[in-house]
PDB file of C-alpha atoms in Angstrom:
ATOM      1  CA  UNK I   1     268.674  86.838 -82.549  1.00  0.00           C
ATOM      2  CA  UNK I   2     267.949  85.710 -85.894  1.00  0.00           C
ATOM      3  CA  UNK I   3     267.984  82.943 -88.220  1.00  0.00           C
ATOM      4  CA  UNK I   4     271.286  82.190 -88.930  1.00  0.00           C
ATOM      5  CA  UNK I   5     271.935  81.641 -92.737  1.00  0.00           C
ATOM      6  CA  UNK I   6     273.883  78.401 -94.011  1.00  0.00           C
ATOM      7  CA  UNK I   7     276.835  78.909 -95.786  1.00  0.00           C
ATOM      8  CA  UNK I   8     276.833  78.618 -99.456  1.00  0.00           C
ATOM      9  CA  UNK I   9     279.229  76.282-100.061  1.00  0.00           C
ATOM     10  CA  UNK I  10     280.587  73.773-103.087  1.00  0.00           C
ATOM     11  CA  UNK I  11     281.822  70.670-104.274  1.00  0.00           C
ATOM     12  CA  UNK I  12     284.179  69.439-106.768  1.00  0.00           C
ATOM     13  CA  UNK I  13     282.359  66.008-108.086  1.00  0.00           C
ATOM     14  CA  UNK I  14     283.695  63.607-110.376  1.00  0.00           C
ATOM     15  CA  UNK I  15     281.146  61.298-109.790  1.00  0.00           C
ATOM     16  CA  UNK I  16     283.565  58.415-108.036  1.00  0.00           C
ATOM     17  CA  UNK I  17     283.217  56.776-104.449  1.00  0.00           C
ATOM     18  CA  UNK I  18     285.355  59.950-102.360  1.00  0.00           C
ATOM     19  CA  UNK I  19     283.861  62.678-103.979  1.00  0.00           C
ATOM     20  CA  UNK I  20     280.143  60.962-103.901  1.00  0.00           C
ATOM     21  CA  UNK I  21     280.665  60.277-100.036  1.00  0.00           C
ATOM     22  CA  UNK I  22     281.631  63.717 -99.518  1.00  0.00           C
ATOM     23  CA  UNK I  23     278.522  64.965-101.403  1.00  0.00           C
ATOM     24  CA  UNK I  24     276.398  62.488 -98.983  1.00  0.00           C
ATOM     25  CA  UNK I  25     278.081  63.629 -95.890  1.00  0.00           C
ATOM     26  CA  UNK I  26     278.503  67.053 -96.153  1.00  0.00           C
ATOM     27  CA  UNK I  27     275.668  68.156 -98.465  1.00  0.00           C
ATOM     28  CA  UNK I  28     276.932  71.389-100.183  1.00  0.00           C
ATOM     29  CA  UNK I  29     274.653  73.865-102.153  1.00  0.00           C
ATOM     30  CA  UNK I  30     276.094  73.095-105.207  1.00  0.00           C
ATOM     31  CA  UNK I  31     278.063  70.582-106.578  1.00  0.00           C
ATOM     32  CA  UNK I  32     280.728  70.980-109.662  1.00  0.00           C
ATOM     33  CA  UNK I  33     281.551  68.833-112.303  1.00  0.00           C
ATOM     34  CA  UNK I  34     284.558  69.407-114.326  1.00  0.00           C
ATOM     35  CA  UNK I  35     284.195  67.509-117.986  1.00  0.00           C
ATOM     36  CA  UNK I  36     288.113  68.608-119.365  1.00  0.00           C
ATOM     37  CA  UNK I  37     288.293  65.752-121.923  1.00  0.00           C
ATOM     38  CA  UNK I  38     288.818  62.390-119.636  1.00  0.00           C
ATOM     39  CA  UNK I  39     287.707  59.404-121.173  1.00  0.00           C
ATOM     40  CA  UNK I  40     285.114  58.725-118.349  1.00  0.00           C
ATOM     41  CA  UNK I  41     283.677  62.423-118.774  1.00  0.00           C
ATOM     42  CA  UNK I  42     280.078  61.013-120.014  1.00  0.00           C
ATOM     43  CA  UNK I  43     279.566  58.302-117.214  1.00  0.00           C
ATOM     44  CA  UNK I  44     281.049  60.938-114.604  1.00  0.00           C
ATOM     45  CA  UNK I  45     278.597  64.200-115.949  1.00  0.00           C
ATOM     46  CA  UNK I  46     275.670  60.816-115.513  1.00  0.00           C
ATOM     47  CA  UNK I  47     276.759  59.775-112.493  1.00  0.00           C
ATOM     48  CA  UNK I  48     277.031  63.491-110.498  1.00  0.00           C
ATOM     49  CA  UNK I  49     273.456  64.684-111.979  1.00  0.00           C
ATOM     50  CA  UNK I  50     272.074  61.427-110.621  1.00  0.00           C
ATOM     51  CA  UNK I  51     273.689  61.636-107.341  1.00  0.00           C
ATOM     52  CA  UNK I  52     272.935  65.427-106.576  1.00  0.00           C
ATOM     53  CA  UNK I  53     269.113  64.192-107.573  1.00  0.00           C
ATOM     54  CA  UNK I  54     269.140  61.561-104.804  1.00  0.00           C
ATOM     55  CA  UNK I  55     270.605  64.378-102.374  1.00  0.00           C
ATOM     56  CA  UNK I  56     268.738  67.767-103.375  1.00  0.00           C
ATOM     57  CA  UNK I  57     271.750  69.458-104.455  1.00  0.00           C
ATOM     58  CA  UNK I  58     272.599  72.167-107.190  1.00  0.00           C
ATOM     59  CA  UNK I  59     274.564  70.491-110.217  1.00  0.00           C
ATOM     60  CA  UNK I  60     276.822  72.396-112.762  1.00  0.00           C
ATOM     61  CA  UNK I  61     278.812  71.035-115.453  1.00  0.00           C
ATOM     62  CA  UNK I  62     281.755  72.777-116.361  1.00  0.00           C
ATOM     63  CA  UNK I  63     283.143  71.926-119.758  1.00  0.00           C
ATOM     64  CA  UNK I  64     286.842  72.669-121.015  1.00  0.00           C
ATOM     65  CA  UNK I  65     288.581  70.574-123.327  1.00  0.00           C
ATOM     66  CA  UNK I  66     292.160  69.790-121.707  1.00  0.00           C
ATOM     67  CA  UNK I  67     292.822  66.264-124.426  1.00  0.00           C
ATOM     68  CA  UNK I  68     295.220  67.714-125.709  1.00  0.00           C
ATOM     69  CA  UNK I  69     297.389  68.482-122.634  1.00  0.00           C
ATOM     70  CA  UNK I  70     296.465  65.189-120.677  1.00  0.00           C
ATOM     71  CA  UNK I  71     298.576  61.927-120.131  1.00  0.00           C
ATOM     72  CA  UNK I  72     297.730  58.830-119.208  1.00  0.00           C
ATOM     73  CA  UNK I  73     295.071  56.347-118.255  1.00  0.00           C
ATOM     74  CA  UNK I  74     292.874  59.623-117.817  1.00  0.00           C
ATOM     75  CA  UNK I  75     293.605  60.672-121.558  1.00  0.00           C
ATOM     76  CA  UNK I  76     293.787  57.708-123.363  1.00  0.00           C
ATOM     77  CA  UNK I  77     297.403  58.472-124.402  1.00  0.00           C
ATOM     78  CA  UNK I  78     301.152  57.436-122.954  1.00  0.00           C
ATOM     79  CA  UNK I  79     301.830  58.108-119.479  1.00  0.00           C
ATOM     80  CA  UNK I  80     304.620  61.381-119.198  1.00  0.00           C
ATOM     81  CA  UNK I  81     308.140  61.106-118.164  1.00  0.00           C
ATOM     82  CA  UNK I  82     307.087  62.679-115.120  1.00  0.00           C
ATOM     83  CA  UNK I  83     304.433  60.744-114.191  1.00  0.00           C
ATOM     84  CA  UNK I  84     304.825  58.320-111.026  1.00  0.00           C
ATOM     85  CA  UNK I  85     301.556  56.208-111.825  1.00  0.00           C
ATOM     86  CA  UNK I  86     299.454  55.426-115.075  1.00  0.00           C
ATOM     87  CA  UNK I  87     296.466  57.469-114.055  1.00  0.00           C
ATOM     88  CA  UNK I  88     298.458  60.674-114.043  1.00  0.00           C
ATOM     89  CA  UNK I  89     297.819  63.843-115.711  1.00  0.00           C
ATOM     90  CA  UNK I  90     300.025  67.071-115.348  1.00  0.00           C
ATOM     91  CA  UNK I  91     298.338  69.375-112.714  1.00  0.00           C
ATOM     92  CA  UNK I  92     295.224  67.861-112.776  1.00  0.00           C
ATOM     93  CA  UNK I  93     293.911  68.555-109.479  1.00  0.00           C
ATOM     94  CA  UNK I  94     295.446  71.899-109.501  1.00  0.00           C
ATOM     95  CA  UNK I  95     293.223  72.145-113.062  1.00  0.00           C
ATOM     96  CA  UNK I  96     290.136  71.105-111.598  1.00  0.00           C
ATOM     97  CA  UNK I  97     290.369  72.885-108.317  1.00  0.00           C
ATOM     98  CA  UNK I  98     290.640  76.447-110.274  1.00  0.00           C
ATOM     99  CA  UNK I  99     288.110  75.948-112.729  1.00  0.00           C
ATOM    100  CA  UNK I 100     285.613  74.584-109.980  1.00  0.00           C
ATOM    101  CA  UNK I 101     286.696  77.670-107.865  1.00  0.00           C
ATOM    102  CA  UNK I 102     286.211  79.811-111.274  1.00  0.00           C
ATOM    103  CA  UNK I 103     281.969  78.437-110.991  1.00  0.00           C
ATOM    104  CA  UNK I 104     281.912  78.163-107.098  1.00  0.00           C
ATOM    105  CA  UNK I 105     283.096  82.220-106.628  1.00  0.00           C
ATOM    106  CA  UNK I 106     280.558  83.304-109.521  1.00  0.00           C
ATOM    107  CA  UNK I 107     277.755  80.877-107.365  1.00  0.00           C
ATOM    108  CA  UNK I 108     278.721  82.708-103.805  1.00  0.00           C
ATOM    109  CA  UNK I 109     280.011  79.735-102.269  1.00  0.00           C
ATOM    110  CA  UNK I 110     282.753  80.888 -99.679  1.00  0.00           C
ATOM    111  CA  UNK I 111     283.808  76.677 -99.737  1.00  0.00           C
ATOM    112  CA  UNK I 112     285.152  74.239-102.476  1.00  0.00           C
ATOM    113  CA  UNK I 113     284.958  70.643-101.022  1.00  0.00           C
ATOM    114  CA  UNK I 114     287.468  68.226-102.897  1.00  0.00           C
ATOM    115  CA  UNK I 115     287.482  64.632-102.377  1.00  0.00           C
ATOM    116  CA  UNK I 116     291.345  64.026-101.658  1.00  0.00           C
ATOM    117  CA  UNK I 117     291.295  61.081 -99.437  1.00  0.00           C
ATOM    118  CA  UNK I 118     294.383  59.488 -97.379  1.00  0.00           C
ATOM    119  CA  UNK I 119     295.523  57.267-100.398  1.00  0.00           C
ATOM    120  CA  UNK I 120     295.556  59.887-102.360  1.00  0.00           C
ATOM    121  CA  UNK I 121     298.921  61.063-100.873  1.00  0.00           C
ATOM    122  CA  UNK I 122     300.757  58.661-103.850  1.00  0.00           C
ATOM    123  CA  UNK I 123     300.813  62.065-105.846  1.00  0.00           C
ATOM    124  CA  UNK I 124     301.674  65.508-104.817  1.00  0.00           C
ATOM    125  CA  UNK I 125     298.515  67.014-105.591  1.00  0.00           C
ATOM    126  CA  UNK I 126     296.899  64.687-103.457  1.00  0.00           C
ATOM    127  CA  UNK I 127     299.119  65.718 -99.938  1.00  0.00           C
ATOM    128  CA  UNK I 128     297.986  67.732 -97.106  1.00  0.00           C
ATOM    129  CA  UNK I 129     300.657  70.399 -98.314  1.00  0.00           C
ATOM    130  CA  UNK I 130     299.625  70.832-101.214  1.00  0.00           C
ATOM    131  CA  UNK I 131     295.968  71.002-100.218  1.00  0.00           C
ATOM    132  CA  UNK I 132     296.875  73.618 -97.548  1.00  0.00           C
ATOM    133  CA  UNK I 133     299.016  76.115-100.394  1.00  0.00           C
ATOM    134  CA  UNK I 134     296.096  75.475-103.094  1.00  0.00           C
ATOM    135  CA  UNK I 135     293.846  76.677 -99.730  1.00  0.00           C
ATOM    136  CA  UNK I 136     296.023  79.665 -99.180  1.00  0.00           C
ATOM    137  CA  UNK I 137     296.964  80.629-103.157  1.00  0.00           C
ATOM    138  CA  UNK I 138     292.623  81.032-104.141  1.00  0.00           C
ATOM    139  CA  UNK I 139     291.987  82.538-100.157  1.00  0.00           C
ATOM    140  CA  UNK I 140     294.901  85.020-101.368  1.00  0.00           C
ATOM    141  CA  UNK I 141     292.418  86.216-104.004  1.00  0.00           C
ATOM    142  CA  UNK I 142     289.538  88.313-104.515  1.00  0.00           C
ATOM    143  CA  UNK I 143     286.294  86.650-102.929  1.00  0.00           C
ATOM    144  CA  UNK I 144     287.528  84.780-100.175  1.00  0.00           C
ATOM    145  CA  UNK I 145     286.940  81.419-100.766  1.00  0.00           C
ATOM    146  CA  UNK I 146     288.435  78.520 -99.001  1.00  0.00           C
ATOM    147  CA  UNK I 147     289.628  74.925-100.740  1.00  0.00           C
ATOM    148  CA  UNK I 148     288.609  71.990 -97.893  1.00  0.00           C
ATOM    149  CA  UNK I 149     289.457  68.330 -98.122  1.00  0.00           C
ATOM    150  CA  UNK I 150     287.517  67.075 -95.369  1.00  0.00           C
ATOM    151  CA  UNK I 151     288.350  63.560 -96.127  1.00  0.00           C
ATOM    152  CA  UNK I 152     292.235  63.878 -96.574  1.00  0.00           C
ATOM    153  CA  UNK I 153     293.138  62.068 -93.361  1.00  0.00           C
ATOM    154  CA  UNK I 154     290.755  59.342 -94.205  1.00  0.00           C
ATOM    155  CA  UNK I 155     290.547  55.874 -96.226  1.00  0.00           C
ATOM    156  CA  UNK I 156     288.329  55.543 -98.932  1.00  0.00           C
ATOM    157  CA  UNK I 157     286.253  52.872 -96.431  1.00  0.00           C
ATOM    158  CA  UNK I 158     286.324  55.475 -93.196  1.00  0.00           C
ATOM    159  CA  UNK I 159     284.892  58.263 -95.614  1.00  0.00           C
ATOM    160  CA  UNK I 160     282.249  55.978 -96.840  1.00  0.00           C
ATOM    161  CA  UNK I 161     281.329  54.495 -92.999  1.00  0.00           C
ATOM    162  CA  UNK I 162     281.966  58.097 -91.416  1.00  0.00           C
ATOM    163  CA  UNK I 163     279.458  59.880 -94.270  1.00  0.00           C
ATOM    164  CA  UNK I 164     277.134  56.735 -93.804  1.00  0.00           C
ATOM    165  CA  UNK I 165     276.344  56.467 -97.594  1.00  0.00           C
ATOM    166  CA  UNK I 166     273.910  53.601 -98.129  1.00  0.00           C
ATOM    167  CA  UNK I 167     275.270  50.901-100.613  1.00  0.00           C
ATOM    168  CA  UNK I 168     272.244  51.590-103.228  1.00  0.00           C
ATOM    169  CA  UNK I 169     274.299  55.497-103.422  1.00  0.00           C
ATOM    170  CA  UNK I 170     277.641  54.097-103.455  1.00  0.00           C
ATOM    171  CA  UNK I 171     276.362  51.484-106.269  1.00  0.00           C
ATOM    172  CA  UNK I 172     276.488  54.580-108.107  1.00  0.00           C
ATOM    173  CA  UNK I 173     279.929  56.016-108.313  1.00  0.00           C
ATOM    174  CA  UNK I 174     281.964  55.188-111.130  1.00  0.00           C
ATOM    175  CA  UNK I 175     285.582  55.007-110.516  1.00  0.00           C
ATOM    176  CA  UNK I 176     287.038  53.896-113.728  1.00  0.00           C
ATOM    177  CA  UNK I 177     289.893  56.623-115.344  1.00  0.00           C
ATOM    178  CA  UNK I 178     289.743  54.236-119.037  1.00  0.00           C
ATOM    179  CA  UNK I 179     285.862  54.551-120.263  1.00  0.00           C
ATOM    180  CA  UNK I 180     282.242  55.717-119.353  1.00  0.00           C
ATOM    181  CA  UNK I 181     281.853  51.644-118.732  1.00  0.00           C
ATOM    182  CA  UNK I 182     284.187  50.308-115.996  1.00  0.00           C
ATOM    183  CA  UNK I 183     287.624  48.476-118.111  1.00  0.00           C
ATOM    184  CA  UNK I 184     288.297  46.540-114.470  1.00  0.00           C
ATOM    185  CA  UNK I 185     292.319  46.554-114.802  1.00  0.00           C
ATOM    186  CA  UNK I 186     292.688  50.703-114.007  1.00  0.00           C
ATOM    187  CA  UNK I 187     294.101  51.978-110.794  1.00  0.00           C
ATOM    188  CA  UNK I 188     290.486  53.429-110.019  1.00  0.00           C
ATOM    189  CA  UNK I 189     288.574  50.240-110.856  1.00  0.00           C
ATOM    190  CA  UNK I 190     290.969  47.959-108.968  1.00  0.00           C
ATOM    191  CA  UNK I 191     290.473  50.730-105.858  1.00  0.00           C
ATOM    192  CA  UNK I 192     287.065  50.703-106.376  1.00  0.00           C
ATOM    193  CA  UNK I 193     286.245  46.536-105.787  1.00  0.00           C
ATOM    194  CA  UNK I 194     288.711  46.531-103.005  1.00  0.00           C
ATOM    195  CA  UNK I 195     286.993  49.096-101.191  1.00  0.00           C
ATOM    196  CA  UNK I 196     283.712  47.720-101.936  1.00  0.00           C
ATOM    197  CA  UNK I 197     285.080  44.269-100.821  1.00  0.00           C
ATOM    198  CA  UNK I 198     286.352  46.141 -97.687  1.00  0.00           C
ATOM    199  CA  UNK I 199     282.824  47.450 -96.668  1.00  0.00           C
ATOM    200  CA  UNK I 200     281.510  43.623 -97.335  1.00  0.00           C
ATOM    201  CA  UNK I 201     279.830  44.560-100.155  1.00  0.00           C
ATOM    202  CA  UNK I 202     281.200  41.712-102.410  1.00  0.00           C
ATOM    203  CA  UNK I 203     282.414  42.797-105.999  1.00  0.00           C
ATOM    204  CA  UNK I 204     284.897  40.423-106.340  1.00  0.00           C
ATOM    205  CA  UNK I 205     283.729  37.552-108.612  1.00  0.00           C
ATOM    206  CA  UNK I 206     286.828  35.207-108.528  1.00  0.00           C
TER     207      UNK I 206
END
């Protein structure tokens, strides 16, 4: 028999503390980042090349500007009528998943990790269901690539113990939706030291 060949496979990497675990855990061939116009787009393009450095893996940047579509924290602007927290932007993982599939096909990759973790369930792109019909829609295409969220039925603290990420890696994610330096009062700053404080790490300084 003969050597058997790994499977190409991707990552959609924003550079925060799920999608940085993943990249540690599961160490794809190539990892994605998507800069569509978010306020933290800088820190997040830093933070991803640094991390797939550290691991050995493939980095892309992917660069569309979405500004003038977002809402939000994310955006910089109002949240939408629609939205059901301040960090939301219309479709945004729906966004990000096709444009990262749009790099991953051209790359070979027959999988596109995402970082969807259990808490993520708070909006609809972030439930099993829709991960499973954003799976099925892109495997009903040409090329036959698959959309995994290996972390969905996990905390943000179980991902980071069950990839065993050392703290000097996860001292790199930045989780902040406002600006490329973390604002500390946005849903993904305030998830960020409470995890951290979680996994004893100590970030709280009052």
């Amino acid at each position: 028999m003969g050597r058997r060949i790994p499977m190409t496979s991707a990552l959609l990497l924003s550079g925060g503390m799920d999608s940085l675990s993943i990249a540690w855990w599961k160490r794809p061939t190539h990892a994605i980042t998507i800069d569509y116009g978010q306020k933290a787009a800088i820190t997040e393009r830093t933070v991803s090349a640094a991390i797939c450095a550290e691991i050995g893996i493939v980095h892309h940047v992917v660069s569309v500007d979405c500004r003038s579509l977002g809402s939000g924290d994310m955006a910089g602007a109002a949240a939408d009528a629609a939205a059901p927290a301040s960090d939301w932007w219309p479709y945004r993982n729906q966004l990000l998943i096709t444009l990262a599939a749009m790099k991953a096909i051209g790359l070979g990759a027959k999988v596109l990790y995402i970082g969807t973790v259990a808490s993520d369930e708070g909006h609809r792109d972030g439930t099993k269901d829709f991960v499973r019909m954003i799976d099925e829609l892109v495997l009903y295409q040409e090329g036959g690539l698959r959309i995994e969220a290996p972390a969905i039925g996990l905390t943000t603290v179980e991902l980071v113990n069950e990839a065993k990420v050392p703290a000097r890696v996860l001292a790199y994610a930045h989780s902040c939706h406002k600006a490329d330096i973390p604002c500390g009062n946005c849903r993904g700053c305030n998830k960020y030291v409470e995890s951290m404080d979680s996994l004893g790490y100590g970030c709280r300084t009052s």
